[in-house]
PDB file of C-alpha atoms in Angstrom:
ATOM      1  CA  UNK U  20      28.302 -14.770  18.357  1.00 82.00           C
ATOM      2  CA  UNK U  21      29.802 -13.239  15.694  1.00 82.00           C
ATOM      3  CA  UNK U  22      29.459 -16.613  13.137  1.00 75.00           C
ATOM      4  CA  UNK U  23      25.996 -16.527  14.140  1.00 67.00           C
ATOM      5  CA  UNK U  24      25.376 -13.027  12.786  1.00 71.00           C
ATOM      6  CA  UNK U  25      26.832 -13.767   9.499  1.00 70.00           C
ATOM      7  CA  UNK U  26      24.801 -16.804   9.710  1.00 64.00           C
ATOM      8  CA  UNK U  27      21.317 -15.153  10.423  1.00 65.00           C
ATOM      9  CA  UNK U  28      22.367 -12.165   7.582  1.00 70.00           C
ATOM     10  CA  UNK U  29      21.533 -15.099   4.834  1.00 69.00           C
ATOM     11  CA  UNK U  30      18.127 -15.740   4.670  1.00 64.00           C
ATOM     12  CA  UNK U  31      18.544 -19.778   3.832  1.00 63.00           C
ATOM     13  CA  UNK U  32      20.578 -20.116   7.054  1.00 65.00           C
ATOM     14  CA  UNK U  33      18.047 -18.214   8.775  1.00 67.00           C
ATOM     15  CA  UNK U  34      15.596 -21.086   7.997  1.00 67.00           C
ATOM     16  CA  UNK U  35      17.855 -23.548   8.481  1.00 68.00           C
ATOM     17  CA  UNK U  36      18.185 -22.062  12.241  1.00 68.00           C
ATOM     18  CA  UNK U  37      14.768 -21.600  13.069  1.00 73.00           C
ATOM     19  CA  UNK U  38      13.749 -24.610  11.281  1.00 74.00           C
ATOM     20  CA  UNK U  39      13.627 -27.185  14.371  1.00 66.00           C
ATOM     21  CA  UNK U  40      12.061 -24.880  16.805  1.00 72.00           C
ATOM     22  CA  UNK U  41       9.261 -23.543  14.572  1.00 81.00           C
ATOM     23  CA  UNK U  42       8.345 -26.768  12.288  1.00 79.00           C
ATOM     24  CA  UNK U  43       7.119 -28.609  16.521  1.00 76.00           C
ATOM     25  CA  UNK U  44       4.834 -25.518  16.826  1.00 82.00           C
ATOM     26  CA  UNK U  45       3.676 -25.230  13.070  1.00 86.00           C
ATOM     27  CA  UNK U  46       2.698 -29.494  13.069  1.00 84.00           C
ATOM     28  CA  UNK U  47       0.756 -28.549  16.303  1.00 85.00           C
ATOM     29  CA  UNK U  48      -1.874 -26.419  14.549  1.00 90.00           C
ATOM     30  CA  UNK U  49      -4.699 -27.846  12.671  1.00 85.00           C
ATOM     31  CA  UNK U  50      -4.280 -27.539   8.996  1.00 80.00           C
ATOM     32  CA  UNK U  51      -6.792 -24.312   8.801  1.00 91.00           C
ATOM     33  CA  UNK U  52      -4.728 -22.654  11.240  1.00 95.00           C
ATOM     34  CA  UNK U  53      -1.895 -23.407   9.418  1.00 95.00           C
ATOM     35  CA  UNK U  54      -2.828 -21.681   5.896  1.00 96.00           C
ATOM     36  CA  UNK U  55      -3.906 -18.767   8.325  1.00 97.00           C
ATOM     37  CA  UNK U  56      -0.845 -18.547  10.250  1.00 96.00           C
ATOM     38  CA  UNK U  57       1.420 -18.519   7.179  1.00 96.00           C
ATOM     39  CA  UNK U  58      -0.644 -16.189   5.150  1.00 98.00           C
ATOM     40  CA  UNK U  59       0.369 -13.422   8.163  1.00 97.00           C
ATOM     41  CA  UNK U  60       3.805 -13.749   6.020  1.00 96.00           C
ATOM     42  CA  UNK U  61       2.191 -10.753   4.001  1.00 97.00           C
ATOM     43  CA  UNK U  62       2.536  -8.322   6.606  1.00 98.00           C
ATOM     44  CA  UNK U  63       5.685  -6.311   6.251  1.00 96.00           C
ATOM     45  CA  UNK U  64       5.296  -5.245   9.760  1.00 94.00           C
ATOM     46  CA  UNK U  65       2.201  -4.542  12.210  1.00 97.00           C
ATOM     47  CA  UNK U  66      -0.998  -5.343  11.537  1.00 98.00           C
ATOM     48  CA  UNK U  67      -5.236  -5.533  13.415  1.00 97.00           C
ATOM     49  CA  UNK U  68      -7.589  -8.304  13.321  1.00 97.00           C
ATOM     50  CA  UNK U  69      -9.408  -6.611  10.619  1.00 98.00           C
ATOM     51  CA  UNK U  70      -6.284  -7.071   8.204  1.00 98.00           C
ATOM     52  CA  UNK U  71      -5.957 -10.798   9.331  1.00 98.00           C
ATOM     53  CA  UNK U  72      -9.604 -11.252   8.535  1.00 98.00           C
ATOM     54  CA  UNK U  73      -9.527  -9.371   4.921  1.00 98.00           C
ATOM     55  CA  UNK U  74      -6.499 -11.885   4.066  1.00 98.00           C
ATOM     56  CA  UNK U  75      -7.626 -14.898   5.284  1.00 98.00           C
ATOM     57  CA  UNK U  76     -11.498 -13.864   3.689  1.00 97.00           C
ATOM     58  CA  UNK U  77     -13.300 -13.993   7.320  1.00 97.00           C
ATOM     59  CA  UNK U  78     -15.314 -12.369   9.402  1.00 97.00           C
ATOM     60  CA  UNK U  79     -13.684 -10.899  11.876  1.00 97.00           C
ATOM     61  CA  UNK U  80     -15.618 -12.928  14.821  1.00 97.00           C
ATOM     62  CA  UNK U  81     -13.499 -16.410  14.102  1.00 96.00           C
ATOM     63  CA  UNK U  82     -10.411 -14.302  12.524  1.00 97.00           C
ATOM     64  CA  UNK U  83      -9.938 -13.088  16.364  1.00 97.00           C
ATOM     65  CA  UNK U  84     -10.011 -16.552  17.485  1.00 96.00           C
ATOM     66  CA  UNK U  85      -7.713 -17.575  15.197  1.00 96.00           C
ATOM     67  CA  UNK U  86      -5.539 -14.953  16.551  1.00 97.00           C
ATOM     68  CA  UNK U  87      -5.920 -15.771  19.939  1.00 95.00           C
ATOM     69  CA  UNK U  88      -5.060 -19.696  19.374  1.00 94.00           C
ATOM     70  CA  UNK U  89      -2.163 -18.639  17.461  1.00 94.00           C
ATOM     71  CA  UNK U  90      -1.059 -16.543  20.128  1.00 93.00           C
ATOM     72  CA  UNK U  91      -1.407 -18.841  22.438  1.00 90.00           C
ATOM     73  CA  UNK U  92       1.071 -21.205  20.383  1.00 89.00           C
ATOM     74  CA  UNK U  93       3.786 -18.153  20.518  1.00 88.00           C
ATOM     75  CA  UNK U  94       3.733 -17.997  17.242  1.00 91.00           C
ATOM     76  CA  UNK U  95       2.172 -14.607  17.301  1.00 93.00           C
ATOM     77  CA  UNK U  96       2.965 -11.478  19.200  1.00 94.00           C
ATOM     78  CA  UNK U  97       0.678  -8.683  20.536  1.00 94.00           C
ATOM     79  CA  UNK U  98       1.752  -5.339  21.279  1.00 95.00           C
ATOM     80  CA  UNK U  99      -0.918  -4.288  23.918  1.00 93.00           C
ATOM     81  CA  UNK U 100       0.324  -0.495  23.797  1.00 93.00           C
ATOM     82  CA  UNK U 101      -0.904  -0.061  20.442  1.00 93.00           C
ATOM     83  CA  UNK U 102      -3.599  -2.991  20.423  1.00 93.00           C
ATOM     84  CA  UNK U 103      -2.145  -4.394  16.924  1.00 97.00           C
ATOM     85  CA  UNK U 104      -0.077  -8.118  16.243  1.00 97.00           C
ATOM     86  CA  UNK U 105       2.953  -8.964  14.832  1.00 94.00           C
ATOM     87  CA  UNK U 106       5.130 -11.794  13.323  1.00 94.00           C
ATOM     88  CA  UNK U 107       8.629 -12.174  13.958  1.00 89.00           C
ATOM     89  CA  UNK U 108      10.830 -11.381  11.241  1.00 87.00           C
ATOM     90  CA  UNK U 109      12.600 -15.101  11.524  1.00 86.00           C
ATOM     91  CA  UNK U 110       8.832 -16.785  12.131  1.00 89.00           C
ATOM     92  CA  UNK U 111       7.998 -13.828   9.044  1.00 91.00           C
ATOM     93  CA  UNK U 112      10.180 -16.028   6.904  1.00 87.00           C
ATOM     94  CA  UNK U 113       9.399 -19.393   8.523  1.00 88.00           C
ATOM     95  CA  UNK U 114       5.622 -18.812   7.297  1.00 92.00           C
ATOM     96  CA  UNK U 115       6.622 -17.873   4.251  1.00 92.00           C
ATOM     97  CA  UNK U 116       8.143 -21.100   2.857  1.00 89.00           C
ATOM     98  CA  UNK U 117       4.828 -23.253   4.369  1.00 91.00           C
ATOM     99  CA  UNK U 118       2.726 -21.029   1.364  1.00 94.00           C
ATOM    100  CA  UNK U 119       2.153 -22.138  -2.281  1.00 96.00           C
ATOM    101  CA  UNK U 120       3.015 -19.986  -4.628  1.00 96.00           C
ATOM    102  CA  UNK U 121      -1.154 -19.901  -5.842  1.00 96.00           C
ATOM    103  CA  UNK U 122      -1.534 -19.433  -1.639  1.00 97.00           C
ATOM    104  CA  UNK U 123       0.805 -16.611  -1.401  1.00 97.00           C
ATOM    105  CA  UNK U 124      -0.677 -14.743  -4.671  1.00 97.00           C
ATOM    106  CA  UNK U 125      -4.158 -14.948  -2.852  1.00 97.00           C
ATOM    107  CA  UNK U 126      -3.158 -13.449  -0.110  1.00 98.00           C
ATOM    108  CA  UNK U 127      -1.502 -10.442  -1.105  1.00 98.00           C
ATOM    109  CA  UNK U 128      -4.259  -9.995  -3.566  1.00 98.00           C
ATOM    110  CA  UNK U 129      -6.367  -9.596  -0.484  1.00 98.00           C
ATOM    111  CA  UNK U 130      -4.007  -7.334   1.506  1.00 98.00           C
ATOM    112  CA  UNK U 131      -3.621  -5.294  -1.413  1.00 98.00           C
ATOM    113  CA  UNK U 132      -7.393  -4.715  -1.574  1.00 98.00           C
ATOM    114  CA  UNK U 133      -8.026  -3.912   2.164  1.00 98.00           C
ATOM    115  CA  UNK U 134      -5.165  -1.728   2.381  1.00 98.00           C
ATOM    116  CA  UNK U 135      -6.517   0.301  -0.817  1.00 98.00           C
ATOM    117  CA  UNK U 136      -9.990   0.217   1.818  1.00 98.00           C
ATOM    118  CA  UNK U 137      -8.018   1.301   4.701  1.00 98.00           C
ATOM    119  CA  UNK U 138      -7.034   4.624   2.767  1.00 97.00           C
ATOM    120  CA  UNK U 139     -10.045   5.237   1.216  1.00 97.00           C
ATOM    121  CA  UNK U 140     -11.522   5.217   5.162  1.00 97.00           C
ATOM    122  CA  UNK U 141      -8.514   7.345   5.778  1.00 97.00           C
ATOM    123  CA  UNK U 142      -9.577  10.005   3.222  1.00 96.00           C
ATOM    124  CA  UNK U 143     -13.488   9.526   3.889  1.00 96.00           C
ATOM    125  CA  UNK U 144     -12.169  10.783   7.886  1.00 97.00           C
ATOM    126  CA  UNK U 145      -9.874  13.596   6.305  1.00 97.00           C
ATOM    127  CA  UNK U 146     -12.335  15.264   4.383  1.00 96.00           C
ATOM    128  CA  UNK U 147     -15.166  15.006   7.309  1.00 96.00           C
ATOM    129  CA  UNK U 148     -12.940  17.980   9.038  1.00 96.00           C
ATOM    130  CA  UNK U 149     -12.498  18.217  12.768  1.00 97.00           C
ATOM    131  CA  UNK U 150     -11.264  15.661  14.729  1.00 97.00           C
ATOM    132  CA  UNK U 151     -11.079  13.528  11.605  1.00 97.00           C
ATOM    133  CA  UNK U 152      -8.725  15.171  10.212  1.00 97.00           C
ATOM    134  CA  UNK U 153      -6.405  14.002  13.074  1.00 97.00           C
ATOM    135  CA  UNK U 154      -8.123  10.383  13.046  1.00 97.00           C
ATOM    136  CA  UNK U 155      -7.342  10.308   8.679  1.00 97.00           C
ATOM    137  CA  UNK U 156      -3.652  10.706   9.443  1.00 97.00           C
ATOM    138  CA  UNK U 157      -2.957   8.990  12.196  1.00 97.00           C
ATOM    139  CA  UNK U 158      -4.954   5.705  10.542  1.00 97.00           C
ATOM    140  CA  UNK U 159      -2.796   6.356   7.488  1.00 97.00           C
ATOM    141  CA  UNK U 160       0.418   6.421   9.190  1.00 97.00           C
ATOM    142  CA  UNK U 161      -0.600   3.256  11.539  1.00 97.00           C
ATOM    143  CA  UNK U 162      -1.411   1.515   8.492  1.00 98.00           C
ATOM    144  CA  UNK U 163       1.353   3.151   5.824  1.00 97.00           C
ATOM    145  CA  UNK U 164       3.394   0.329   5.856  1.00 97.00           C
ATOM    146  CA  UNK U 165       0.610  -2.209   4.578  1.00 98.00           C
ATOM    147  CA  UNK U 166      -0.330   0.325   1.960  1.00 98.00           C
ATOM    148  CA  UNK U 167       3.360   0.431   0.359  1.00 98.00           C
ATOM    149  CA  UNK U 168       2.726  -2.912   0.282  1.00 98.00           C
ATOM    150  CA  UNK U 169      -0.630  -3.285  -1.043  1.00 98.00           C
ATOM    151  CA  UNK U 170       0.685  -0.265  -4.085  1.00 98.00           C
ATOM    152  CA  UNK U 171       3.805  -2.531  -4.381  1.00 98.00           C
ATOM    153  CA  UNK U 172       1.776  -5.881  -5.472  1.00 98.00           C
ATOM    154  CA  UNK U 173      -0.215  -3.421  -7.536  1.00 98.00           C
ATOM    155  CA  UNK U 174       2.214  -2.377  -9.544  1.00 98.00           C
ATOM    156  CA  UNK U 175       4.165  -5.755  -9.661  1.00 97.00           C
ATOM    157  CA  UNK U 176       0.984  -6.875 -11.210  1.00 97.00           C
ATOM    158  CA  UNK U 177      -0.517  -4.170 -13.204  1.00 97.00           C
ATOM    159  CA  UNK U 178       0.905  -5.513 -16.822  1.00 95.00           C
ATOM    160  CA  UNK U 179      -0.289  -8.758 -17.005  1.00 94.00           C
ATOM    161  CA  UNK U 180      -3.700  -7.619 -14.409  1.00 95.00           C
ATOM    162  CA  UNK U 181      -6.351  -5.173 -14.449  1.00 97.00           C
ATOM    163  CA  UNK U 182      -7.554  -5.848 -11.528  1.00 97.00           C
ATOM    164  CA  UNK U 183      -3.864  -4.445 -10.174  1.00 97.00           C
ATOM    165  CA  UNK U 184      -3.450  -1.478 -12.945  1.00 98.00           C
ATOM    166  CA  UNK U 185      -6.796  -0.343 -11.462  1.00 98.00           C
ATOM    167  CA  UNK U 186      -5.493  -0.248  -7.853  1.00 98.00           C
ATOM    168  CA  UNK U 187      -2.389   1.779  -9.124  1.00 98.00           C
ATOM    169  CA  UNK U 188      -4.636   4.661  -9.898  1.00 98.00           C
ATOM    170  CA  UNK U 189      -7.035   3.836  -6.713  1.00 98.00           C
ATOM    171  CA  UNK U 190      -4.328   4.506  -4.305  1.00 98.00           C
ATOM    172  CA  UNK U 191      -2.951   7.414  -4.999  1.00 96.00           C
ATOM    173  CA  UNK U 192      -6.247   8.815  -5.909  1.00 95.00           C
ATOM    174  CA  UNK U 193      -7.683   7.542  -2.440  1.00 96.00           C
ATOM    175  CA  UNK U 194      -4.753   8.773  -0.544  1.00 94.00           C
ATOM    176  CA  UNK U 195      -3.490  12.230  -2.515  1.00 92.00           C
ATOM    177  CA  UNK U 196      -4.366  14.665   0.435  1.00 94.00           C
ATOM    178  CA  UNK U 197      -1.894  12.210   2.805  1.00 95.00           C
ATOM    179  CA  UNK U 198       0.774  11.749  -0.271  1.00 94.00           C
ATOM    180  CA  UNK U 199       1.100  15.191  -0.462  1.00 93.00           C
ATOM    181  CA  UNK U 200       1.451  15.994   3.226  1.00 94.00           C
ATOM    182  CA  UNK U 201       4.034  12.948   3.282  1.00 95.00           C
ATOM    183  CA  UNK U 202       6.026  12.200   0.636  1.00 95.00           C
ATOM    184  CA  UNK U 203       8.988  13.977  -1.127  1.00 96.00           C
ATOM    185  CA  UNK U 204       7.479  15.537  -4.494  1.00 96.00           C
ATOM    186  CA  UNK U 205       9.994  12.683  -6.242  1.00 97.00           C
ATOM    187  CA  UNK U 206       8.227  10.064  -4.310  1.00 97.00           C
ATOM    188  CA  UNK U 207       4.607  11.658  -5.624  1.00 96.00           C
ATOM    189  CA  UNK U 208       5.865  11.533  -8.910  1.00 97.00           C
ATOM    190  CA  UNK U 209       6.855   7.678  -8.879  1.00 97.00           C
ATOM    191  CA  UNK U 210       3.329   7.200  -7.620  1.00 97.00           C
ATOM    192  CA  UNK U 211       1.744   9.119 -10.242  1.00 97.00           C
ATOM    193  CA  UNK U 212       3.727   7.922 -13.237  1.00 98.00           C
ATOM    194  CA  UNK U 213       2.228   4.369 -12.215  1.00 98.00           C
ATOM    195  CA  UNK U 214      -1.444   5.697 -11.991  1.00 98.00           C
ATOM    196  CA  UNK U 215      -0.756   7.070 -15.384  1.00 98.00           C
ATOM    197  CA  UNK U 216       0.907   4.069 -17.119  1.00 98.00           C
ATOM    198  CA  UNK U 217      -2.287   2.137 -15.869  1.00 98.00           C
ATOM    199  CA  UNK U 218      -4.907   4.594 -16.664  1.00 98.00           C
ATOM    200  CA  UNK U 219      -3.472   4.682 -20.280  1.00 97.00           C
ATOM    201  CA  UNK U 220      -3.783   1.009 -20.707  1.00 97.00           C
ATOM    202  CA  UNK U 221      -6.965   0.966 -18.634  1.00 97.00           C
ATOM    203  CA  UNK U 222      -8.267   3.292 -21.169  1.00 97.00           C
ATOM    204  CA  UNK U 223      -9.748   5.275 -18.264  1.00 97.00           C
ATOM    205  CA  UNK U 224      -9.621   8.893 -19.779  1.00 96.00           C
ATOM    206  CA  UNK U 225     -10.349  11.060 -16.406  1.00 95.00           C
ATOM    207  CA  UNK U 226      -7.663   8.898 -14.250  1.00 96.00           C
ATOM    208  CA  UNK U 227      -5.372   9.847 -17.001  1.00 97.00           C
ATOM    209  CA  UNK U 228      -6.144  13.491 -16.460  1.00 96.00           C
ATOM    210  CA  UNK U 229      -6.156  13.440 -12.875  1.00 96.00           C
ATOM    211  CA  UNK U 230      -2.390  12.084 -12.673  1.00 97.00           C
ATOM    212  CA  UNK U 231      -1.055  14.550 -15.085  1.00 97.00           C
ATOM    213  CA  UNK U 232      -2.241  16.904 -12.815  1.00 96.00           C
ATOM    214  CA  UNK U 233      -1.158  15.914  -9.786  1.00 97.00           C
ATOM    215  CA  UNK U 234       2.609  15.306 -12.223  1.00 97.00           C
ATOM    216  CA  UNK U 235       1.938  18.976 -12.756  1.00 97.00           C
ATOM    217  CA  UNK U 236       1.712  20.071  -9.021  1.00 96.00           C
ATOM    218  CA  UNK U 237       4.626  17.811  -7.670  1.00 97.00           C
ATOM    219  CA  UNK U 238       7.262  19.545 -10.391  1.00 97.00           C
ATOM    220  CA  UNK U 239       6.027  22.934  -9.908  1.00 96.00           C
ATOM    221  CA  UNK U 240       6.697  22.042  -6.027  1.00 95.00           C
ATOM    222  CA  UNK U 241      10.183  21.035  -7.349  1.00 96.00           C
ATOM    223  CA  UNK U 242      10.703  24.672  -9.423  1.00 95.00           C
ATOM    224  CA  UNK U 243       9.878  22.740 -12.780  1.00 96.00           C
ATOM    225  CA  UNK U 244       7.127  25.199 -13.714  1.00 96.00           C
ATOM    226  CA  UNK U 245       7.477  24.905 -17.374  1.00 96.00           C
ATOM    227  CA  UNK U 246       7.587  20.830 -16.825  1.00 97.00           C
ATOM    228  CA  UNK U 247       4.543  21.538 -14.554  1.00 97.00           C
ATOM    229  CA  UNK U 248       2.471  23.480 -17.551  1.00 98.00           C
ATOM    230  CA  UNK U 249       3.096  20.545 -19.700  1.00 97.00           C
ATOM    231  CA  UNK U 250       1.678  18.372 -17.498  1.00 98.00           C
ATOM    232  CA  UNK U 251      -1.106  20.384 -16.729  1.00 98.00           C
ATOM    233  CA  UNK U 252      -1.876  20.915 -20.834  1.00 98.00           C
ATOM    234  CA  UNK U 253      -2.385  17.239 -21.268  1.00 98.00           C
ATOM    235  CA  UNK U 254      -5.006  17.109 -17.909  1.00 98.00           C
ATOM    236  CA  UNK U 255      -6.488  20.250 -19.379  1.00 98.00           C
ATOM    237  CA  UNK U 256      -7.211  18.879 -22.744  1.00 98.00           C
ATOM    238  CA  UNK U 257      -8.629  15.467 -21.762  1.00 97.00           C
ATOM    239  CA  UNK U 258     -10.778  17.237 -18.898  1.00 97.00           C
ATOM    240  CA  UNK U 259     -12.064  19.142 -22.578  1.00 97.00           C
ATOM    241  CA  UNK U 260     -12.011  15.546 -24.438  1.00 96.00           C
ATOM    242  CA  UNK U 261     -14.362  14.060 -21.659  1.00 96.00           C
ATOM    243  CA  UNK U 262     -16.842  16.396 -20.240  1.00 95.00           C
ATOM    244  CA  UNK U 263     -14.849  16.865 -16.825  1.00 94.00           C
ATOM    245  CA  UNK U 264     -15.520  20.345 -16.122  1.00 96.00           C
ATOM    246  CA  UNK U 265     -14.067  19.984 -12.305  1.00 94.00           C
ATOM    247  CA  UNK U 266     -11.062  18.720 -14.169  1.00 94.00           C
ATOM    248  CA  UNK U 267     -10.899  21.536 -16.636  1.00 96.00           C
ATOM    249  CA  UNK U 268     -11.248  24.212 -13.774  1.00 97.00           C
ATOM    250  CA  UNK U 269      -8.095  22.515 -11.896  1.00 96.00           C
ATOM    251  CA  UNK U 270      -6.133  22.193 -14.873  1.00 97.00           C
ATOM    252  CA  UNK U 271      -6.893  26.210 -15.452  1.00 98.00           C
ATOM    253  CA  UNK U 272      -6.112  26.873 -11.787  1.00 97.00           C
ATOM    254  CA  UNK U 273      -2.897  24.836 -11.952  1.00 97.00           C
ATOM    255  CA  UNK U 274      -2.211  26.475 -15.283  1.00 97.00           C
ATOM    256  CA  UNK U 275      -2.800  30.003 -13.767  1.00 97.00           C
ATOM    257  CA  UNK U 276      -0.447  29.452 -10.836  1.00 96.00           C
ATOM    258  CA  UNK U 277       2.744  28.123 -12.760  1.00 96.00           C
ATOM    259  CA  UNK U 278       2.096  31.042 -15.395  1.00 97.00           C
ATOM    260  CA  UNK U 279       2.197  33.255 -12.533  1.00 95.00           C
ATOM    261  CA  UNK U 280       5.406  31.500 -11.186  1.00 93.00           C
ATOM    262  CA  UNK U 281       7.044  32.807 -13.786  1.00 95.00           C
ATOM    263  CA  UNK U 282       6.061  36.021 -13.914  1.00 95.00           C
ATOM    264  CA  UNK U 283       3.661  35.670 -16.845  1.00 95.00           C
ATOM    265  CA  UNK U 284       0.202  37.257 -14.867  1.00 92.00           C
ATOM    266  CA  UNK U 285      -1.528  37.915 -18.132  1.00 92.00           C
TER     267      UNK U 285
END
């Protein structure tokens, strides 16, 4: 037992483990099936038949056949407690190697996309009040695993991809009410220093604004008030630059607030 841990801790021995068993189930399914099956290989973890159809670009009619046929190969699990499927980590890795590298780029593209969807749907229940409020942040954390993902091929792609520096602002613009509520103001400010990077090469003047601000808010959270004022000069002055006069009166707000932080009221 214990040579087989060490063995299954490298992922090329892994695959050389699982190889047998997997590759007589795999060279059962038709080749469509196949492409599907290994394309799951983007999910870091859980996932619903929605995602499955978003990253195999169906509807979700034949992507929950799919799903069923696959299941019924075992090469898919379903966790009926919280209606959602998942791969294997060993099949996870299995799938993986059966994808071209052109294959594999699709398919995150997509789960990047939906994910970025997802959050927006999460903030569209947030901000209805009442019982979405609950229903926002529970479908955020069901799905927060797929969006670190989706952010993380966003950013991974953003230099050479505007399609991807555009979905480094999206998300944390879609999901700020969540990424406050759940992440460490260090963690905000990784998130926002991307939307800013990309919104600076994107050109895109108010996105540029609204991460400073939100820079501003997560230092002042962390006792950096004159950091915080800094930030909040820059998001003031483009708000001014552009016409945003929502994004002049937060700037001001923010402004007043770390001014009165330290002690400065007037």
């Amino acid at each position: 037992p214990a040579d087989l841990v060490l063995r299954l801790q490298d992922r090329q021995k892994r695959l050389q483990l699982i190889e047998a068993s997997l590759s007589s189930s795999y060279d059962l399914l038709r080749g469509s099936l196949q492409l599907h099956w290994s394309q799951l290989s983007v999910f870091p973890d859980y996932f619903d038949a929605w995602g499955a159809a978003a990253v195999w670009n169906l509807d979700i009619g034949p992507a929950k056949d799919a799903l069923a046929e696959l299941e019924g190969y075992s090469l898919l699990e379903w966790d009926a407690s919280i209606e959602r499927y998942h791969l294997h980590p060993l099949a996870r890795d299995f799938a993986l190697t059966r994808l071209t590298d052109d294959e594999h780029e699709a398919a995150l593209r997509r789960h990047a996309f939906h994910y970025w969807q997802v959050l927006s749907q999460a903030n569209e229940l947030y901000l209805s009040g009442g019982d979405g409020v609950i229903q926002g942040l529970q479908l955020f954390d069901r799905e927060w695993s797929n969006i670190q993902a989706g952010h993380t091929w966003a950013v991974d792609n953003a230099e050479r991809n505007d399609e991807a520096a555009q979905l480094c602002i999206d998300y944390p613009e879609a999901g700020h009410h969540f990424l406050d509520l759940r992440l460490h103001p260090h963690e905000r400010i990784r998130w926002q220093d991307l939307a800013l990077v990309a919104a600076q090469k994107l050109k895109d003047r108010q996105s540029e604004g609204f991460a400073l601000n939100k820079l501003g808010i997560a230092w002042n959270q962390l006792g950096e008030a004159r950091r915080a004022i800094e930030y909040y000069e820059q998001a003031l002055a483009i708000a001014r630059e552009v016409g945003d006069r929502c994004g002049e009166g937060t700037a001001l707000g923010n402004l007043g607030i770390a001014w009165n932080q330290l002690s400065e009221a007037r």
